[in-house]
Coordinates of C-alpha atoms in Angstrom, one line a residue:
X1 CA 47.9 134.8 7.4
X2 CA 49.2 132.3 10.2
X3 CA 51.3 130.0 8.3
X4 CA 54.7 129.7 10.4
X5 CA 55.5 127.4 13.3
X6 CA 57.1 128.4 16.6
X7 CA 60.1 127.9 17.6
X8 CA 62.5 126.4 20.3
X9 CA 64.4 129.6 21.1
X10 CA 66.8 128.1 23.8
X11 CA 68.4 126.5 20.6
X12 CA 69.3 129.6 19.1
X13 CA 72.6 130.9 19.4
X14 CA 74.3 134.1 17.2
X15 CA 77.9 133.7 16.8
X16 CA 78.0 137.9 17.7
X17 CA 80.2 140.2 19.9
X18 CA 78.0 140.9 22.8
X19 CA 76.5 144.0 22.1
X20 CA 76.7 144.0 18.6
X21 CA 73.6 145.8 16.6
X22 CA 71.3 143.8 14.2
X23 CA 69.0 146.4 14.1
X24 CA 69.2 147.1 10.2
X25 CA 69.5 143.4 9.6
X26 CA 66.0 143.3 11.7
X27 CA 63.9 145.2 9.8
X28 CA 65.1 144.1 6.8
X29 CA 64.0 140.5 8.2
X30 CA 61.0 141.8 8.6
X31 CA 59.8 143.3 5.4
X32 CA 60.0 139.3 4.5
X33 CA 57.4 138.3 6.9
X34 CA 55.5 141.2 5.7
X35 CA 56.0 140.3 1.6
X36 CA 54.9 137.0 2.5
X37 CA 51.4 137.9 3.9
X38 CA 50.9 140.5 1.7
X39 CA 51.5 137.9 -1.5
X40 CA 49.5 135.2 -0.1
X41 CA 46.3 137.4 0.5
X42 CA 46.7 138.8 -2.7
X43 CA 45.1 135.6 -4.0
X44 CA 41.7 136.7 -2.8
X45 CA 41.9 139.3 -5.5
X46 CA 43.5 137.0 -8.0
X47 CA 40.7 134.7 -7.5
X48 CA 37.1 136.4 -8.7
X49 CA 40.1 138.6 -11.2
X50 CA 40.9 135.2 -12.7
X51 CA 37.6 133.9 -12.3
X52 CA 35.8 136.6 -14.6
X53 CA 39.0 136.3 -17.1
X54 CA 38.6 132.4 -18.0
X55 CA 35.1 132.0 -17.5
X56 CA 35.5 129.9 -14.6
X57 CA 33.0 128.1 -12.4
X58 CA 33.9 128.3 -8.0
X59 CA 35.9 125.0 -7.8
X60 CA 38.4 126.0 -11.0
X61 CA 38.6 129.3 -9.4
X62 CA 39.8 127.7 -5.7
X63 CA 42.6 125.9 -7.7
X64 CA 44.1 129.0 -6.9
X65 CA 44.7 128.6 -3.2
X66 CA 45.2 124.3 -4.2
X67 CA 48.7 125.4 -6.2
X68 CA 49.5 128.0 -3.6
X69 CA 48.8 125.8 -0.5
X70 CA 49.9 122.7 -2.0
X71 CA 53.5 124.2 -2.4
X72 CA 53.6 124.3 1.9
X73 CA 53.2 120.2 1.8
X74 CA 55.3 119.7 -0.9
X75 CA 58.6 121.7 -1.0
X76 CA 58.5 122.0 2.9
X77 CA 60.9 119.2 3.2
X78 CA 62.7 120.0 0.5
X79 CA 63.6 123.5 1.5
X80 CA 64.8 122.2 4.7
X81 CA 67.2 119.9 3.0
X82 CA 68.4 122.7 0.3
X83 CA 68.8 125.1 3.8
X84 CA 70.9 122.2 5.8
X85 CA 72.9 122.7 2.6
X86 CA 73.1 126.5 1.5
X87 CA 72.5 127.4 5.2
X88 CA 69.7 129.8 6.3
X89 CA 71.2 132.7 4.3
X90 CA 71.2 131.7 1.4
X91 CA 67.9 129.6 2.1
X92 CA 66.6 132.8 2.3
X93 CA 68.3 134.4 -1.1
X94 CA 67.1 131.6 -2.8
X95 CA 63.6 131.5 -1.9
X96 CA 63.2 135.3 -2.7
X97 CA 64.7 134.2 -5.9
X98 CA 61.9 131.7 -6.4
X99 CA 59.5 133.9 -5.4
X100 CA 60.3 136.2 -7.7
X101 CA 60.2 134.1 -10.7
X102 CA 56.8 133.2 -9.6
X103 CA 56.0 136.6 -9.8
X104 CA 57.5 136.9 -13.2
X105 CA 55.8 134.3 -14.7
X106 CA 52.8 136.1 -14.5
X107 CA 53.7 138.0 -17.6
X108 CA 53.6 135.3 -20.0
X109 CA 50.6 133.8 -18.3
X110 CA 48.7 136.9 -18.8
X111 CA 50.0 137.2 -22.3
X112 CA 49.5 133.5 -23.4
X113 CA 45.7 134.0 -21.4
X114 CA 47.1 130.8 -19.8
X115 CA 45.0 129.3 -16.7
X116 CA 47.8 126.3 -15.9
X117 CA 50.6 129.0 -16.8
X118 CA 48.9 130.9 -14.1
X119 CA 48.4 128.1 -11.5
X120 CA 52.7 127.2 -12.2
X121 CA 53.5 130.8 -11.6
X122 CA 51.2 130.4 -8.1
X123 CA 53.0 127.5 -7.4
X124 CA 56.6 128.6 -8.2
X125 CA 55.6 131.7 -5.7
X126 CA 54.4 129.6 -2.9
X127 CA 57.6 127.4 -3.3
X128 CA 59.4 130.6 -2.6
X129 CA 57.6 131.6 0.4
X130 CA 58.2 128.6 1.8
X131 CA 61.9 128.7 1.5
X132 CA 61.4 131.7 3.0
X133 CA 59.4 130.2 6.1
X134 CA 61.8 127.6 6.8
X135 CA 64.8 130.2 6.3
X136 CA 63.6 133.4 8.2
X137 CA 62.4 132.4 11.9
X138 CA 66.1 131.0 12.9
X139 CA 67.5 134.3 12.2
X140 CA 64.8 136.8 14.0
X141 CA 65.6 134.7 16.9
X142 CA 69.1 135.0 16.5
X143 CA 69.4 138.7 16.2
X144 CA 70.3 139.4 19.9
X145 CA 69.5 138.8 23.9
X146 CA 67.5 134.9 23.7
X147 CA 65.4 136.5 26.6
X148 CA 64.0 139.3 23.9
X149 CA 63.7 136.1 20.9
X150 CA 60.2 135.6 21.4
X151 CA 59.4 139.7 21.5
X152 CA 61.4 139.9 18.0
X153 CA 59.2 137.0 16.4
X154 CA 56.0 138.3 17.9
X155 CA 57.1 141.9 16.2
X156 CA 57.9 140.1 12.6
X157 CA 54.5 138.0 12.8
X158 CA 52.7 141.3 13.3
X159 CA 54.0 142.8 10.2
X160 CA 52.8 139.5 8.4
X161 CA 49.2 140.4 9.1
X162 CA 50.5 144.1 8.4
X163 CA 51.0 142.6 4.9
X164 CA 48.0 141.0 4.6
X165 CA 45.7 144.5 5.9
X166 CA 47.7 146.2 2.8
X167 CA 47.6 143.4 0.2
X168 CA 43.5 144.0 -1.0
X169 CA 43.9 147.9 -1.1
X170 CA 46.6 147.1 -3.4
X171 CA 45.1 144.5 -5.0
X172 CA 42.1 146.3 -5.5
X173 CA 43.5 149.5 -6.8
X174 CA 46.2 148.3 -9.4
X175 CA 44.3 145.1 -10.7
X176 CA 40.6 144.9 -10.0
X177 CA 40.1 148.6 -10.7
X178 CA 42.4 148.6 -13.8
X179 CA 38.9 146.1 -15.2
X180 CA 36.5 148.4 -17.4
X181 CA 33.9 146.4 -18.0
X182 CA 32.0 143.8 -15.8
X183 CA 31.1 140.5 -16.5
X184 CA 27.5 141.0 -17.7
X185 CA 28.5 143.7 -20.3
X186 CA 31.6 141.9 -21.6
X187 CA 29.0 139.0 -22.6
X188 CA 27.1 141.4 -24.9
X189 CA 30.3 142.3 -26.9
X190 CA 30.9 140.6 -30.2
X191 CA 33.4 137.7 -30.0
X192 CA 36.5 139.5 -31.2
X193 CA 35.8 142.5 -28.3
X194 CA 35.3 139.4 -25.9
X195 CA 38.7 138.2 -26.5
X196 CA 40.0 142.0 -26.2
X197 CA 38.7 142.5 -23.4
X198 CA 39.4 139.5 -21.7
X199 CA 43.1 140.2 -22.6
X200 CA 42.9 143.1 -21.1
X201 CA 41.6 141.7 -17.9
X202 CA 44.3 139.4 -17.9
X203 CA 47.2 141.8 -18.5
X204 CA 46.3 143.7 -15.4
X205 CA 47.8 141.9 -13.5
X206 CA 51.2 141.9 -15.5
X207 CA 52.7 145.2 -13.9
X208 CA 51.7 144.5 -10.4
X209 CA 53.6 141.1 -10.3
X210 CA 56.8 142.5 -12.1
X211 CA 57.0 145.3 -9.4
X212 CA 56.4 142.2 -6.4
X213 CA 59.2 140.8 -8.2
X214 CA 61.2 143.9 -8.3
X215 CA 61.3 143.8 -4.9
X216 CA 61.8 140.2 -4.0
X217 CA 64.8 140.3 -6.3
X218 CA 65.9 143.6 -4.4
X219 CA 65.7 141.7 -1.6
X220 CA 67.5 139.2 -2.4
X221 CA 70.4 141.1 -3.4
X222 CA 70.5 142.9 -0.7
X223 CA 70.6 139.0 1.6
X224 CA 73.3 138.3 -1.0
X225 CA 75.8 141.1 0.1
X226 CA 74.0 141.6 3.9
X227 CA 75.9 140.2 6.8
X228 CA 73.9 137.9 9.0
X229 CA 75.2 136.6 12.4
X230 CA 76.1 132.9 12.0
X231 CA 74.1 130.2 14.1
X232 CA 75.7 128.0 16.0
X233 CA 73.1 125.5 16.6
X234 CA 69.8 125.1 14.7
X235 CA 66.8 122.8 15.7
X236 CA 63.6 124.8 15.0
X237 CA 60.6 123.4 16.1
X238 CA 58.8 124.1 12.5
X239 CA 60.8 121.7 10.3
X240 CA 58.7 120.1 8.1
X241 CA 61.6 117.5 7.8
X242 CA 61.6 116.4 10.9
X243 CA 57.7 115.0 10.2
X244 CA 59.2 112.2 8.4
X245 CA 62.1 111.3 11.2
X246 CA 59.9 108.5 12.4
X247 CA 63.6 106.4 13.8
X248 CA 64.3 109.7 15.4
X249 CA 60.2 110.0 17.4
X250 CA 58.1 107.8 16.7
X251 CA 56.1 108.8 19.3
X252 CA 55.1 111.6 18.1
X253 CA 52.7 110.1 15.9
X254 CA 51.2 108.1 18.2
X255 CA 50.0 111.3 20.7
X256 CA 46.1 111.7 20.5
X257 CA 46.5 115.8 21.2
X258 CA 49.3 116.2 18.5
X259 CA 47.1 114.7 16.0
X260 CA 44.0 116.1 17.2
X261 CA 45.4 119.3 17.1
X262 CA 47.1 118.5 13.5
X263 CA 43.5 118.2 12.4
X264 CA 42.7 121.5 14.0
X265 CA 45.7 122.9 12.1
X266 CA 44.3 121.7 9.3
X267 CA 40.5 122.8 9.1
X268 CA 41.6 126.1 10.6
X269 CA 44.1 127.4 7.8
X270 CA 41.3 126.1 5.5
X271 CA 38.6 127.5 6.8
X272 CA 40.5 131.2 7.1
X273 CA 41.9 130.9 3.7
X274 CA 38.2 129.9 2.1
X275 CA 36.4 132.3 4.3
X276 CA 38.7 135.1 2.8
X277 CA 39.4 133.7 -1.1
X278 CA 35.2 134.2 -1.4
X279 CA 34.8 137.3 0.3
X280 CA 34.8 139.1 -3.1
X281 CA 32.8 137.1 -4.7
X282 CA 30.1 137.2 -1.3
X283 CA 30.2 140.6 -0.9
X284 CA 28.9 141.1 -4.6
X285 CA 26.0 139.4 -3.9
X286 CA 22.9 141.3 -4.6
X287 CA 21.1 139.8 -1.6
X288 CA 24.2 140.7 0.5
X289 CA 25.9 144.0 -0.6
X290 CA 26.2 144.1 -4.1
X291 CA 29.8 145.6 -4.4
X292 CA 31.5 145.3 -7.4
X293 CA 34.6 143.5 -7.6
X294 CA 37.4 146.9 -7.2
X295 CA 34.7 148.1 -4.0
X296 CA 35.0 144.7 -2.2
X297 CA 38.4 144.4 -1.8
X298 CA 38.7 147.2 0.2
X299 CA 36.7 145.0 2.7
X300 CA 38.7 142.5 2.7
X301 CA 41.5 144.7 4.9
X302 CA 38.7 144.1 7.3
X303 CA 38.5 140.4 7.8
X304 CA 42.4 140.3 7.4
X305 CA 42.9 143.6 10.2
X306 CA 40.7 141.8 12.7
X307 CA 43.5 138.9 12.9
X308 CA 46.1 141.3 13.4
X309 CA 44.5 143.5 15.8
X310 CA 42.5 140.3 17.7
X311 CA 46.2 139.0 18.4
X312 CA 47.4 142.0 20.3
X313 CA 43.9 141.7 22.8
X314 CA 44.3 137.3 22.4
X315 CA 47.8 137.9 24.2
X316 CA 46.7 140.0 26.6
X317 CA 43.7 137.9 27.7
X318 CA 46.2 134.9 27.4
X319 CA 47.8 136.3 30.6
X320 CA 44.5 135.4 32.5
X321 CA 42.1 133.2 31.0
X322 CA 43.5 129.3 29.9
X323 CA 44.8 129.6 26.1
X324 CA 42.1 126.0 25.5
X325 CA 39.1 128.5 26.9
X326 CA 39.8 131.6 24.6
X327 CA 40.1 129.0 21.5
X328 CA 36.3 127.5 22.5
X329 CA 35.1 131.7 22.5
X330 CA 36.5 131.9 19.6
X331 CA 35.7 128.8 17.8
X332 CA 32.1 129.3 19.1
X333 CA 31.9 133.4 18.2
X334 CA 33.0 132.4 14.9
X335 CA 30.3 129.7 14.3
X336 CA 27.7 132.1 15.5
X337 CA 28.8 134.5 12.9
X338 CA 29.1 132.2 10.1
X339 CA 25.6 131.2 10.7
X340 CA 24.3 134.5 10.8
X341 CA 26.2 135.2 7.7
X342 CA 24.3 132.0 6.1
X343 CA 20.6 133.4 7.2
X344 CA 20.8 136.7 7.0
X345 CA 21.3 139.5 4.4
X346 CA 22.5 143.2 3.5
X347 CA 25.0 144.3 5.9
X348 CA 24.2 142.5 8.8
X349 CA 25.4 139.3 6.7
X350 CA 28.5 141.5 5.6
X351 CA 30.2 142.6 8.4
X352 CA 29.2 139.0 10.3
X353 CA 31.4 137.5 7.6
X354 CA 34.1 140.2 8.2
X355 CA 33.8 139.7 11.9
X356 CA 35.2 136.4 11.7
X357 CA 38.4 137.7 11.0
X358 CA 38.6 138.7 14.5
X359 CA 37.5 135.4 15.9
X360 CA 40.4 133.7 13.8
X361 CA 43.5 136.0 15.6
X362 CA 44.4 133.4 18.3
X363 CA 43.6 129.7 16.5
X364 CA 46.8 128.8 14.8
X365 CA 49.5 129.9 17.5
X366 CA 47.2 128.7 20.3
X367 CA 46.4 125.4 18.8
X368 CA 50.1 125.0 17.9
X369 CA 50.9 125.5 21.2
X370 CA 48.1 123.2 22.8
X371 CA 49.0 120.7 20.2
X372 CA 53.0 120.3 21.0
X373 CA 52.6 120.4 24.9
X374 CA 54.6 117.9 26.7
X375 CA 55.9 116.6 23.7
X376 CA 59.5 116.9 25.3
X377 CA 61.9 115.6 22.8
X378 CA 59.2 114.8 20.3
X379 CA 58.6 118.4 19.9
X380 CA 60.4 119.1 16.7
X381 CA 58.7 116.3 15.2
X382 CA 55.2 117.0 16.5
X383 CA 56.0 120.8 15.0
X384 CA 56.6 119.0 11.6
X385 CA 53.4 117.5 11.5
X386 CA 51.3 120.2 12.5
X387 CA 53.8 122.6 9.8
X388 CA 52.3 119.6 6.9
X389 CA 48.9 119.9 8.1
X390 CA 49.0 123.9 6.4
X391 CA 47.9 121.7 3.4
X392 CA 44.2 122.7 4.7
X393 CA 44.7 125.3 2.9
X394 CA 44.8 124.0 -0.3
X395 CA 42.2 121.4 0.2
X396 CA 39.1 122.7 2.1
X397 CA 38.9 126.3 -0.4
X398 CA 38.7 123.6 -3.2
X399 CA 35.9 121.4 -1.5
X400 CA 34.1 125.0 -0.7
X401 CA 34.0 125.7 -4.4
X402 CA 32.9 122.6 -5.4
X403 CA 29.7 123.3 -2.3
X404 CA 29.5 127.0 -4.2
X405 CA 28.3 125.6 -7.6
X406 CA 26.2 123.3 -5.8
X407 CA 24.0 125.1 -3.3
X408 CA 25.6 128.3 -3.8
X409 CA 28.1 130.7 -2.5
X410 CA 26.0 131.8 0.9
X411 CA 25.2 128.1 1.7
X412 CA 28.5 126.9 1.0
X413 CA 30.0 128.8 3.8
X414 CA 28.5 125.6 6.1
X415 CA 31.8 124.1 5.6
X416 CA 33.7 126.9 7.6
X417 CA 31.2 126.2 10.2
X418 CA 31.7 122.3 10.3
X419 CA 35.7 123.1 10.6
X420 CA 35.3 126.1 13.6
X421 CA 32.8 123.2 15.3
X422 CA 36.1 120.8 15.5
X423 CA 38.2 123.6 16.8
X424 CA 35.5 124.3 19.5
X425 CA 35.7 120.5 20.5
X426 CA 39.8 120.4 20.3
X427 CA 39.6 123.6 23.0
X428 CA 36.8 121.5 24.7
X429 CA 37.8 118.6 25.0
X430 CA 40.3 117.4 22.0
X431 CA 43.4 119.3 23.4
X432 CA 43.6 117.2 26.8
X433 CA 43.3 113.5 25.5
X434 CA 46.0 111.5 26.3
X435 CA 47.5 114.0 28.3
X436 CA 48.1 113.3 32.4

């Protein structure tokens, strides 16, 4: 899952012996950017899990992905000004910290049966993760040669969608398949086996979270005694503080493309995020596949896979073909799919849903990178805005559930389309205005 600017590497600078080794330090950095991914996808489980366990209707259900998402808008700036404080190392203790008393938190919430308990523990996580964000970038381009900076942070945002292949075989396995009975025959139990069985739906997901949490606190220990190369000079291009530095660039604010492609930012990490939080719930459609819940997830690798491997062939194509003209193929291939998804049935609908995956590899670093061009010393501000605008993620889900209990999960998957259609006109057309 795409969620982390880019950033000015000429403004990184270790303070290393030449030739010093940060290999260990490296992959450690990395199993971050893969917790990360893996934890947020693991909310397309938690969501038709939760769903069945409270009884819930679509749009209570997406409140899931509202706390998670909400978290990037709201702490972003805040974590910035806690690092600027702490520094980056300790940024990065402390958000693995928060992460994993999100993960913690689960306990009681699945104990108490408590829907809000569970939404605070999503949002505690999230607050984490973004810590983490904010934190980790910096020092994977630190970690040696600047020339090699972009290779390390291509490697680290490859193990992100790593995570999120894994996450739903997990997910699946230890909490979906840990449910014995399905929706339908927990209704015909008596009102006392209701209530046992729903806590035992609920407490599946207890041991999963306190092992995530095992190893975020590992991890944090291990930042706490690990020594990191000190940076000289820090001014990412993904602070979400600098958003709000309107004395600093103003101007920023005022350039169509930058706020065009804010949108696109915004309607893309939606649409991705909702495509994949009803998956679940799609593929146990009778019309469609009718997979049960523990079956589906395993699908799911699919959708998320397709990003990882679609990057790899986007950055190859990149070398050729104008970034703007692979975003309209993609935008358009994934429209096409969504609609066929809509019409159709049985597998063709399945794997046109999954497909989509593939089409989503290239849209947020490409429309990141359309969106801050020629920005010159607006960039880090421009890179704030486009870093709020993750907040789609939060929102359009929610607006997709409310569609779901409507007109119903198939049709509801229009609003994916109507968000793609504004990608295909920001590679069109939206990603030159104002531009000379």
């Amino acid at each position: 899952m795409a969620v982390s600017g880019s950033a000015d590497l000429s403004q990184f600078k270790a303070q290393s012996d030449s030739g010093q080794s940060y290999n260990f330090t490296l992959v450690v950095l990395t199993s971050l950017f893969f917790m990360w991914g893996f934890i947020a996808c693991l909310n397309d489980i938690l969501i038709p899990h939760l769903k069945n366990v409270f009884s819930l209707n679509y749009t209570q259900a997406m409140l899931i992905q509202f706390c998670f998402f909400s978290a990037y808008f709201i702490v972003s700036m805040p974590a910035a000004a806690l690092i600027k404080k702490v520094g980056y190392k300790f940024g990065i203790v402390s958000g693995l910290s928060i992460a994993g008393i999100g993960c913690v938190l689960f306990y009681p919430a699945a104990g108490a049966q408590s829907y809000p308990l569970f939404l605070f523990a999503l949002f505690v996580l999230a607050s984490g993760i973004t810590c983490l964000q904010v934190s980790a970038n910096p020092y994977v381009a630190s970690l040696g040669r600047a020339e090699t900076a972009s290779s390390r942070l291509n490697l680290t945002q490859a193990f992100n969608s790593l995570g999120t292949t894994v996450a739903p075989f997990f997910g699946g396995l230890f909490i979906l398949s840990a449910v014995s009975l399905g929706a339908e025959q927990i209704a015909q139990l008596s009102v006392a086996e209701q209530a046992a069985a729903k806590l035992q739906e609920a407490q599946a997901v207890q041991i999963p979270y306190l092992v995530l949490a095992g190893i975020l606190f590992g991890l944090a220990a291990i930042f706490t005694f690990l020594k990191l190369p000190k940076i000289e000079s820090i001014e990412t291009d993904d602070n979400c503080a600098d958003a709000v530095s309107l004395k600093e660039q103003p101007s920023a604010w005022k350039t169509p493309h930058l706020m065009l492609g804010a949108l696109g930012i915004f309607v893309y990490v939606g649409a991705e995020v909702s495509i994949g939080s009803f998956l679940i719930s799609f593929l146990g459609e009778d019309n469609i596949a009718g997979l049960a819940e523990a079956q589906a997830a395993n699908y799911i690798a699919y959708y998320w896979g397709g990003a990882m491997v679609g990057r790899f062939i986007g950055a190859a194509l990149m070398r050729f073909v104008a970034a703007n003209k692979i975003l309209t193929v993609n935008a358009i291939s994934a429209v096409i799919l969504l609609i066929v998804a809509i019409t159709s049935s049985g597998q063709v609908a399945m794997w046109a849903i999954l497909s989509v995956g593939l089409c989503n590899s290239i849209m947020f670093p490409t429309i990141f990178t359309l969106a801050v061009n020629k920005l010159g010393k607006a960039t880090g501000q421009g890179s704030g805005i486009l870093c709020l605008s993750i907040a789609g993620g939060a929102l359009i889900p929610l607006l997709q559930g409310v569609l779901a209990d409507a007109i119903g999960i198939q049709m509801a998957f229009v609003l994916p389309v109507m968000c793609y259609l504004y990608i295909m006109f920001y590679g069109v057309k939206g990603s030159r205005i104002g531009l000379q």
